[in-house]
mmCIF file with all atom_site columns, C-alpha atoms in Angstrom:
data_model
loop_
_atom_site.group_PDB
_atom_site.id
_atom_site.type_symbol
_atom_site.label_atom_id
_atom_site.label_alt_id
_atom_site.label_comp_id
_atom_site.label_asym_id
_atom_site.label_entity_id
_atom_site.label_seq_id
_atom_site.pdbx_PDB_ins_code
_atom_site.Cartn_x
_atom_site.Cartn_y
_atom_site.Cartn_z
_atom_site.occupancy
_atom_site.B_iso_or_equiv
_atom_site.pdbx_formal_charge
_atom_site.auth_seq_id
_atom_site.auth_comp_id
_atom_site.auth_asym_id
_atom_site.auth_atom_id
_atom_site.pdbx_PDB_model_num
ATOM 1   C CA . MET I 1 1   ? -10.465 -2.264  3.227   1.00 53.00 ? 1   MET I CA 1
ATOM 2   C CA . GLY I 1 2   ? -10.148 1.153   1.511   1.00 54.00 ? 2   GLY I CA 1
ATOM 3   C CA . LYS I 1 3   ? -11.952 1.694   -1.664  1.00 59.00 ? 3   LYS I CA 1
ATOM 4   C CA . GLY I 1 4   ? -9.140  3.503   -3.749  1.00 67.00 ? 4   GLY I CA 1
ATOM 5   C CA . TYR I 1 5   ? -9.163  6.982   -1.575  1.00 75.00 ? 5   TYR I CA 1
ATOM 6   C CA . PRO I 1 6   ? -8.981  7.723   2.003   1.00 82.00 ? 6   PRO I CA 1
ATOM 7   C CA . ASP I 1 7   ? -12.673 8.231   2.993   1.00 84.00 ? 7   ASP I CA 1
ATOM 8   C CA . ILE I 1 8   ? -13.290 9.593   6.336   1.00 85.00 ? 8   ILE I CA 1
ATOM 9   C CA . CYS I 1 9   ? -15.020 6.263   7.390   1.00 85.00 ? 9   CYS I CA 1
ATOM 10  C CA . THR I 1 10  ? -12.307 4.432   6.710   1.00 86.00 ? 10  THR I CA 1
ATOM 11  C CA . ARG I 1 11  ? -10.212 6.425   9.050   1.00 89.00 ? 11  ARG I CA 1
ATOM 12  C CA . LYS I 1 12  ? -12.405 6.634   11.557  1.00 88.00 ? 12  LYS I CA 1
ATOM 13  C CA . VAL I 1 13  ? -12.154 2.601   11.929  1.00 87.00 ? 13  VAL I CA 1
ATOM 14  C CA . LEU I 1 14  ? -8.584  2.521   11.456  1.00 89.00 ? 14  LEU I CA 1
ATOM 15  C CA . ARG I 1 15  ? -7.966  5.324   14.465  1.00 90.00 ? 15  ARG I CA 1
ATOM 16  C CA . TRP I 1 16  ? -10.635 3.054   16.353  1.00 88.00 ? 16  TRP I CA 1
ATOM 17  C CA . LEU I 1 17  ? -8.625  0.049   15.665  1.00 86.00 ? 17  LEU I CA 1
ATOM 18  C CA . VAL I 1 18  ? -5.202  1.358   17.153  1.00 89.00 ? 18  VAL I CA 1
ATOM 19  C CA . GLU I 1 19  ? -6.833  3.256   20.109  1.00 89.00 ? 19  GLU I CA 1
ATOM 20  C CA . LYS I 1 20  ? -9.385  1.076   21.237  1.00 87.00 ? 20  LYS I CA 1
ATOM 21  C CA . LEU I 1 21  ? -7.235  -2.103  20.376  1.00 84.00 ? 21  LEU I CA 1
ATOM 22  C CA . ASN I 1 22  ? -3.523  -1.009  19.896  1.00 83.00 ? 22  ASN I CA 1
ATOM 23  C CA . VAL I 1 23  ? -4.055  -2.805  16.765  1.00 81.00 ? 23  VAL I CA 1
ATOM 24  C CA . PRO I 1 24  ? -0.775  -2.085  14.112  1.00 84.00 ? 24  PRO I CA 1
ATOM 25  C CA . ILE I 1 25  ? -2.137  -0.622  10.878  1.00 88.00 ? 25  ILE I CA 1
ATOM 26  C CA . TYR I 1 26  ? -0.273  -1.322  7.906   1.00 87.00 ? 26  TYR I CA 1
ATOM 27  C CA . GLY I 1 27  ? -0.971  0.032   4.126   1.00 89.00 ? 27  GLY I CA 1
ATOM 28  C CA . LEU I 1 28  ? -0.321  -1.367  0.415   1.00 88.00 ? 28  LEU I CA 1
ATOM 29  C CA . PHE I 1 29  ? -0.549  1.222   -2.260  1.00 91.00 ? 29  PHE I CA 1
ATOM 30  C CA . ASP I 1 30  ? -0.065  1.720   -5.714  1.00 89.00 ? 30  ASP I CA 1
ATOM 31  C CA . SER I 1 31  ? 3.643   2.642   -6.506  1.00 90.00 ? 31  SER I CA 1
ATOM 32  C CA . ASP I 1 32  ? 2.699   6.052   -7.924  1.00 95.00 ? 32  ASP I CA 1
ATOM 33  C CA . PRO I 1 33  ? 1.754   9.697   -6.944  1.00 96.00 ? 33  PRO I CA 1
ATOM 34  C CA . HIS I 1 34  ? -1.974  8.875   -6.442  1.00 95.00 ? 34  HIS I CA 1
ATOM 35  C CA . GLY I 1 35  ? -0.836  6.172   -3.800  1.00 94.00 ? 35  GLY I CA 1
ATOM 36  C CA . ILE I 1 36  ? 1.487   7.906   -1.793  1.00 96.00 ? 36  ILE I CA 1
ATOM 37  C CA . GLU I 1 37  ? -1.016  10.693  -1.458  1.00 95.00 ? 37  GLU I CA 1
ATOM 38  C CA . ILE I 1 38  ? -3.423  8.279   -0.282  1.00 94.00 ? 38  ILE I CA 1
ATOM 39  C CA . LEU I 1 39  ? -0.640  7.116   2.280   1.00 95.00 ? 39  LEU I CA 1
ATOM 40  C CA . LEU I 1 40  ? 0.112   11.052  3.609   1.00 95.00 ? 40  LEU I CA 1
ATOM 41  C CA . THR I 1 41  ? -3.860  11.500  4.043   1.00 93.00 ? 41  THR I CA 1
ATOM 42  C CA . PHE I 1 42  ? -4.294  8.458   6.119   1.00 92.00 ? 42  PHE I CA 1
ATOM 43  C CA . LYS I 1 43  ? -1.339  9.504   8.148   1.00 93.00 ? 43  LYS I CA 1
ATOM 44  C CA . TYR I 1 44  ? -2.020  13.211  8.261   1.00 92.00 ? 44  TYR I CA 1
ATOM 45  C CA . GLY I 1 45  ? -5.447  14.074  6.823   1.00 87.00 ? 45  GLY I CA 1
ATOM 46  C CA . SER I 1 46  ? -5.804  15.563  3.248   1.00 85.00 ? 46  SER I CA 1
ATOM 47  C CA . VAL I 1 47  ? -4.837  19.163  2.646   1.00 82.00 ? 47  VAL I CA 1
ATOM 48  C CA . SER I 1 48  ? -8.053  20.431  2.187   1.00 77.00 ? 48  SER I CA 1
ATOM 49  C CA . ASP I 1 49  ? -9.216  18.480  5.543   1.00 68.00 ? 49  ASP I CA 1
ATOM 50  C CA . SER I 1 50  ? -12.324 19.574  7.037   1.00 57.00 ? 50  SER I CA 1
ATOM 51  C CA . ARG I 1 51  ? -13.718 19.695  10.803  1.00 62.00 ? 51  ARG I CA 1
ATOM 52  C CA . GLU I 1 52  ? -15.417 16.111  9.454   1.00 61.00 ? 52  GLU I CA 1
ATOM 53  C CA . GLY I 1 53  ? -11.799 14.795  8.974   1.00 65.00 ? 53  GLY I CA 1
ATOM 54  C CA . ARG I 1 54  ? -10.332 15.427  12.501  1.00 74.00 ? 54  ARG I CA 1
ATOM 55  C CA . GLY I 1 55  ? -9.201  13.232  14.954  1.00 81.00 ? 55  GLY I CA 1
ATOM 56  C CA . CYS I 1 56  ? -9.472  10.573  12.149  1.00 86.00 ? 56  CYS I CA 1
ATOM 57  C CA . ASN I 1 57  ? -5.568  10.871  11.440  1.00 90.00 ? 57  ASN I CA 1
ATOM 58  C CA . VAL I 1 58  ? -3.552  7.655   11.653  1.00 92.00 ? 58  VAL I CA 1
ATOM 59  C CA . LYS I 1 59  ? 0.168   8.417   12.441  1.00 92.00 ? 59  LYS I CA 1
ATOM 60  C CA . GLU I 1 60  ? 0.896   5.145   12.940  1.00 93.00 ? 60  GLU I CA 1
ATOM 61  C CA . ILE I 1 61  ? 0.257   3.308   10.048  1.00 92.00 ? 61  ILE I CA 1
ATOM 62  C CA . GLN I 1 62  ? 3.180   1.816   7.961   1.00 90.00 ? 62  GLN I CA 1
ATOM 63  C CA . TRP I 1 63  ? 4.048   1.588   4.709   1.00 92.00 ? 63  TRP I CA 1
ATOM 64  C CA . LEU I 1 64  ? 4.627   -1.725  4.007   1.00 87.00 ? 64  LEU I CA 1
ATOM 65  C CA . GLY I 1 65  ? 4.897   -0.563  0.090   1.00 84.00 ? 65  GLY I CA 1
ATOM 66  C CA . PHE I 1 66  ? 4.701   -0.830  -3.094  1.00 87.00 ? 66  PHE I CA 1
ATOM 67  C CA . LYS I 1 67  ? 7.269   1.262   -2.595  1.00 92.00 ? 67  LYS I CA 1
ATOM 68  C CA . PRO I 1 68  ? 9.166   2.948   -5.852  1.00 94.00 ? 68  PRO I CA 1
ATOM 69  C CA . SER I 1 69  ? 11.890  1.236   -4.356  1.00 93.00 ? 69  SER I CA 1
ATOM 70  C CA . ASP I 1 70  ? 10.563  -2.145  -4.548  1.00 86.00 ? 70  ASP I CA 1
ATOM 71  C CA . VAL I 1 71  ? 9.676   -2.477  -8.026  1.00 83.00 ? 71  VAL I CA 1
ATOM 72  C CA . SER I 1 72  ? 13.574  -3.598  -9.213  1.00 84.00 ? 72  SER I CA 1
ATOM 73  C CA . GLN I 1 73  ? 12.623  -6.624  -7.201  1.00 82.00 ? 73  GLN I CA 1
ATOM 74  C CA . LEU I 1 74  ? 9.554   -7.496  -8.317  1.00 79.00 ? 74  LEU I CA 1
ATOM 75  C CA . PRO I 1 75  ? 9.022   -10.310 -11.477 1.00 81.00 ? 75  PRO I CA 1
ATOM 76  C CA . ILE I 1 76  ? 7.252   -8.053  -13.546 1.00 78.00 ? 76  ILE I CA 1
ATOM 77  C CA . MET I 1 77  ? 7.080   -7.374  -17.293 1.00 79.00 ? 77  MET I CA 1
ATOM 78  C CA . GLN I 1 78  ? 8.305   -4.191  -18.485 1.00 83.00 ? 78  GLN I CA 1
ATOM 79  C CA . HIS I 1 79  ? 4.746   -3.178  -20.292 1.00 82.00 ? 79  HIS I CA 1
ATOM 80  C CA . GLN I 1 80  ? 3.090   -3.464  -17.186 1.00 83.00 ? 80  GLN I CA 1
ATOM 81  C CA . PHE I 1 81  ? 5.203   -0.441  -15.625 1.00 89.00 ? 81  PHE I CA 1
ATOM 82  C CA . LEU I 1 82  ? 2.713   2.730   -16.933 1.00 90.00 ? 82  LEU I CA 1
ATOM 83  C CA . LYS I 1 83  ? 4.545   5.824   -18.128 1.00 95.00 ? 83  LYS I CA 1
ATOM 84  C CA . LEU I 1 84  ? 4.435   9.181   -15.543 1.00 96.00 ? 84  LEU I CA 1
ATOM 85  C CA . GLY I 1 85  ? 2.260   12.132  -17.311 1.00 96.00 ? 85  GLY I CA 1
ATOM 86  C CA . ASN I 1 86  ? 2.873   15.631  -16.824 1.00 97.00 ? 86  ASN I CA 1
ATOM 87  C CA . HIS I 1 87  ? 0.057   15.468  -14.424 1.00 97.00 ? 87  HIS I CA 1
ATOM 88  C CA . ASP I 1 88  ? 1.861   13.199  -12.118 1.00 97.00 ? 88  ASP I CA 1
ATOM 89  C CA . PHE I 1 89  ? 4.867   15.001  -12.199 1.00 97.00 ? 89  PHE I CA 1
ATOM 90  C CA . MET I 1 90  ? 3.100   17.912  -11.091 1.00 98.00 ? 90  MET I CA 1
ATOM 91  C CA . LYS I 1 91  ? 1.487   15.472  -8.441  1.00 97.00 ? 91  LYS I CA 1
ATOM 92  C CA . ILE I 1 92  ? 4.813   14.445  -7.328  1.00 98.00 ? 92  ILE I CA 1
ATOM 93  C CA . SER I 1 93  ? 6.353   17.754  -6.825  1.00 98.00 ? 93  SER I CA 1
ATOM 94  C CA . LYS I 1 94  ? 3.057   18.933  -4.793  1.00 97.00 ? 94  LYS I CA 1
ATOM 95  C CA . ILE I 1 95  ? 3.177   15.533  -2.682  1.00 97.00 ? 95  ILE I CA 1
ATOM 96  C CA . ARG I 1 96  ? 7.128   15.948  -1.998  1.00 98.00 ? 96  ARG I CA 1
ATOM 97  C CA . ARG I 1 97  ? 6.733   19.260  -0.820  1.00 97.00 ? 97  ARG I CA 1
ATOM 98  C CA . ARG I 1 98  ? 3.755   18.258  1.880   1.00 96.00 ? 98  ARG I CA 1
ATOM 99  C CA . ALA I 1 99  ? 6.280   15.225  2.403   1.00 97.00 ? 99  ALA I CA 1
ATOM 100 C CA . GLN I 1 100 ? 8.941   17.447  3.346   1.00 97.00 ? 100 GLN I CA 1
ATOM 101 C CA . GLY I 1 101 ? 7.013   19.671  5.544   1.00 96.00 ? 101 GLY I CA 1
ATOM 102 C CA . LEU I 1 102 ? 5.591   17.196  7.412   1.00 95.00 ? 102 LEU I CA 1
ATOM 103 C CA . GLY I 1 103 ? 9.367   15.402  8.017   1.00 97.00 ? 103 GLY I CA 1
ATOM 104 C CA . GLU I 1 104 ? 8.436   12.141  6.128   1.00 97.00 ? 104 GLU I CA 1
ATOM 105 C CA . ASN I 1 105 ? 12.437  11.918  4.784   1.00 97.00 ? 105 ASN I CA 1
ATOM 106 C CA . ASP I 1 106 ? 11.444  8.061   3.233   1.00 96.00 ? 106 ASP I CA 1
ATOM 107 C CA . VAL I 1 107 ? 8.433   9.508   1.148   1.00 97.00 ? 107 VAL I CA 1
ATOM 108 C CA . VAL I 1 108 ? 10.712  12.214  -0.188  1.00 98.00 ? 108 VAL I CA 1
ATOM 109 C CA . SER I 1 109 ? 12.987  9.875   -1.052  1.00 97.00 ? 109 SER I CA 1
ATOM 110 C CA . GLU I 1 110 ? 10.750  7.181   -2.599  1.00 96.00 ? 110 GLU I CA 1
ATOM 111 C CA . LEU I 1 111 ? 9.173   10.105  -4.485  1.00 98.00 ? 111 LEU I CA 1
ATOM 112 C CA . ASP I 1 112 ? 12.377  11.541  -5.990  1.00 98.00 ? 112 ASP I CA 1
ATOM 113 C CA . LEU I 1 113 ? 13.096  7.793   -7.137  1.00 96.00 ? 113 LEU I CA 1
ATOM 114 C CA . LEU I 1 114 ? 9.576   7.711   -8.538  1.00 96.00 ? 114 LEU I CA 1
ATOM 115 C CA . HIS I 1 115 ? 10.393  10.663  -10.376 1.00 97.00 ? 115 HIS I CA 1
ATOM 116 C CA . SER I 1 116 ? 13.591  9.631   -11.987 1.00 96.00 ? 116 SER I CA 1
ATOM 117 C CA . LEU I 1 117 ? 12.116  6.259   -12.734 1.00 94.00 ? 117 LEU I CA 1
ATOM 118 C CA . ARG I 1 118 ? 9.442   8.112   -15.133 1.00 95.00 ? 118 ARG I CA 1
ATOM 119 C CA . SER I 1 119 ? 7.023   5.099   -14.583 1.00 93.00 ? 119 SER I CA 1
ATOM 120 C CA . LYS I 1 120 ? 4.602   4.142   -12.071 1.00 92.00 ? 120 LYS I CA 1
ATOM 121 C CA . LEU I 1 121 ? 3.412   0.490   -10.658 1.00 85.00 ? 121 LEU I CA 1
ATOM 122 C CA . GLU I 1 122 ? -0.353  -0.528  -9.981  1.00 84.00 ? 122 GLU I CA 1
ATOM 123 C CA . LEU I 1 123 ? -1.301  -3.185  -7.411  1.00 77.00 ? 123 LEU I CA 1
ATOM 124 C CA . GLU I 1 124 ? -3.210  -4.946  -10.562 1.00 80.00 ? 124 GLU I CA 1
ATOM 125 C CA . ALA I 1 125 ? 0.008   -5.347  -12.221 1.00 76.00 ? 125 ALA I CA 1
ATOM 126 C CA . VAL I 1 126 ? 1.982   -7.336  -9.158  1.00 75.00 ? 126 VAL I CA 1
ATOM 127 C CA . SER I 1 127 ? -1.466  -9.240  -8.680  1.00 73.00 ? 127 SER I CA 1
ATOM 128 C CA . SER I 1 128 ? -0.887  -10.553 -12.231 1.00 72.00 ? 128 SER I CA 1
ATOM 129 C CA . ILE I 1 129 ? 2.349   -12.003 -11.181 1.00 76.00 ? 129 ILE I CA 1
ATOM 130 C CA . ALA I 1 130 ? 0.753   -15.495 -9.909  1.00 72.00 ? 130 ALA I CA 1
ATOM 131 C CA . PRO I 1 131 ? -2.299  -16.223 -7.839  1.00 68.00 ? 131 PRO I CA 1
ATOM 132 C CA . GLN I 1 132 ? -2.259  -14.865 -4.530  1.00 74.00 ? 132 GLN I CA 1
ATOM 133 C CA . TYR I 1 133 ? 1.374   -13.142 -5.509  1.00 75.00 ? 133 TYR I CA 1
ATOM 134 C CA . ILE I 1 134 ? 0.797   -10.135 -3.109  1.00 78.00 ? 134 ILE I CA 1
ATOM 135 C CA . ILE I 1 135 ? -0.297  -12.443 -0.199  1.00 74.00 ? 135 ILE I CA 1
ATOM 136 C CA . ARG I 1 136 ? 1.987   -15.644 -0.416  1.00 72.00 ? 136 ARG I CA 1
ATOM 137 C CA . VAL I 1 137 ? 5.427   -13.824 -1.538  1.00 78.00 ? 137 VAL I CA 1
ATOM 138 C CA . TYR I 1 138 ? 4.852   -9.938  -1.178  1.00 79.00 ? 138 TYR I CA 1
ATOM 139 C CA . LEU I 1 139 ? 3.159   -9.270  2.161   1.00 78.00 ? 139 LEU I CA 1
ATOM 140 C CA . MET I 1 140 ? 4.409   -12.479 3.978   1.00 77.00 ? 140 MET I CA 1
ATOM 141 C CA . SER I 1 141 ? 8.379   -11.147 3.470   1.00 77.00 ? 141 SER I CA 1
ATOM 142 C CA . ARG I 1 142 ? 6.930   -7.481  4.753   1.00 82.00 ? 142 ARG I CA 1
ATOM 143 C CA . LEU I 1 143 ? 5.242   -9.109  7.787   1.00 78.00 ? 143 LEU I CA 1
ATOM 144 C CA . ALA I 1 144 ? 7.454   -12.118 9.116   1.00 75.00 ? 144 ALA I CA 1
ATOM 145 C CA . PRO I 1 145 ? 10.279  -9.540  10.228  1.00 75.00 ? 145 PRO I CA 1
ATOM 146 C CA . LEU I 1 146 ? 8.039   -6.815  11.783  1.00 74.00 ? 146 LEU I CA 1
ATOM 147 C CA . PRO I 1 147 ? 8.074   -7.306  15.955  1.00 70.00 ? 147 PRO I CA 1
ATOM 148 C CA . THR I 1 148 ? 4.269   -8.162  15.766  1.00 65.00 ? 148 THR I CA 1
ATOM 149 C CA . PRO I 1 149 ? 3.934   -11.438 17.324  1.00 59.00 ? 149 PRO I CA 1
ATOM 150 C CA . GLY I 1 150 ? 0.448   -11.824 16.537  1.00 59.00 ? 150 GLY I CA 1
ATOM 151 C CA . PHE I 1 151 ? 1.821   -11.820 13.168  1.00 59.00 ? 151 PHE I CA 1
ATOM 152 C CA . ARG I 1 152 ? 3.743   -14.679 13.402  1.00 58.00 ? 152 ARG I CA 1
ATOM 153 C CA . THR I 1 153 ? 0.935   -16.756 14.846  1.00 62.00 ? 153 THR I CA 1
ATOM 154 C CA . ILE I 1 154 ? -1.614  -16.036 11.529  1.00 60.00 ? 154 ILE I CA 1
ATOM 155 C CA . LEU I 1 155 ? 0.857   -16.334 8.876   1.00 60.00 ? 155 LEU I CA 1
ATOM 156 C CA . PRO I 1 156 ? 0.365   -19.975 8.856   1.00 67.00 ? 156 PRO I CA 1
ATOM 157 C CA . GLN I 1 157 ? -3.470  -19.407 8.987   1.00 64.00 ? 157 GLN I CA 1
ATOM 158 C CA . ILE I 1 158 ? -2.761  -17.034 5.810   1.00 63.00 ? 158 ILE I CA 1
ATOM 159 C CA . GLU I 1 159 ? -0.776  -19.723 4.044   1.00 64.00 ? 159 GLU I CA 1
ATOM 160 C CA . ALA I 1 160 ? -3.693  -22.283 4.432   1.00 68.00 ? 160 ALA I CA 1
ATOM 161 C CA . ARG I 1 161 ? -5.931  -19.989 3.566   1.00 66.00 ? 161 ARG I CA 1
ATOM 162 C CA . CYS I 1 162 ? -4.160  -19.122 0.346   1.00 61.00 ? 162 CYS I CA 1
ATOM 163 C CA . GLN I 1 163 ? -3.959  -22.824 -0.076  1.00 66.00 ? 163 GLN I CA 1
ATOM 164 C CA . GLU I 1 164 ? -7.472  -23.462 -0.187  1.00 67.00 ? 164 GLU I CA 1
ATOM 165 C CA . GLN I 1 165 ? -8.309  -20.482 -2.780  1.00 62.00 ? 165 GLN I CA 1
ATOM 166 C CA . ASP I 1 166 ? -5.938  -22.066 -5.031  1.00 59.00 ? 166 ASP I CA 1
ATOM 167 C CA . ASN I 1 167 ? -7.659  -25.608 -4.363  1.00 63.00 ? 167 ASN I CA 1
ATOM 168 C CA . ILE I 1 168 ? -10.919 -23.915 -5.542  1.00 59.00 ? 168 ILE I CA 1
ATOM 169 C CA . VAL I 1 169 ? -9.351  -21.988 -8.577  1.00 51.00 ? 169 VAL I CA 1
ATOM 170 C CA . ARG I 1 170 ? -7.706  -25.472 -10.079 1.00 54.00 ? 170 ARG I CA 1
ATOM 171 C CA . GLU I 1 171 ? -11.576 -27.369 -9.201  1.00 57.00 ? 171 GLU I CA 1
ATOM 172 C CA . ASP I 1 172 ? -13.344 -24.699 -11.259 1.00 55.00 ? 172 ASP I CA 1
ATOM 173 C CA . SER I 1 173 ? -10.722 -25.221 -14.078 1.00 54.00 ? 173 SER I CA 1
ATOM 174 C CA . VAL I 1 174 ? -11.343 -28.801 -14.088 1.00 55.00 ? 174 VAL I CA 1
ATOM 175 C CA . GLU I 1 175 ? -14.990 -28.435 -14.318 1.00 57.00 ? 175 GLU I CA 1
ATOM 176 C CA . LYS I 1 176 ? -15.294 -26.406 -17.466 1.00 55.00 ? 176 LYS I CA 1
#
């Protein structure tokens, strides 16, 4: 749904889903300083939030991943990790101060781990593991244990849709 940054329109839609439909909101972000900053912006607004952005924070958003603590469990080739640069380290420090002030201890821990790993991982690298890996393996493992009964009923539908996509990809490769 997002655009790589937490625009006000997307935040308003998510806020509406929470308030009007009581829909749980889950976030999947890059395991890098920018991704964690996006999470905090969805949750609390931007540091320089204008009046326009007020009232569209989504404090209920739950961070499904990709967290720095997840990366050791992913079958990722070493060359797919990107080294953190000086700008990344400065951003980590800035975001860490904000997360501490907000009482986001889990985020602080993840930022500390990110800093010590000295590397970041983008969603694109994880999606290159295998077709549908993010949906079939990663998200399914994160969503299945959640106490949201609706997910248990749609997980088979998600799996069926993934299977359809796999069949389309196979048919396309046979035709070529």
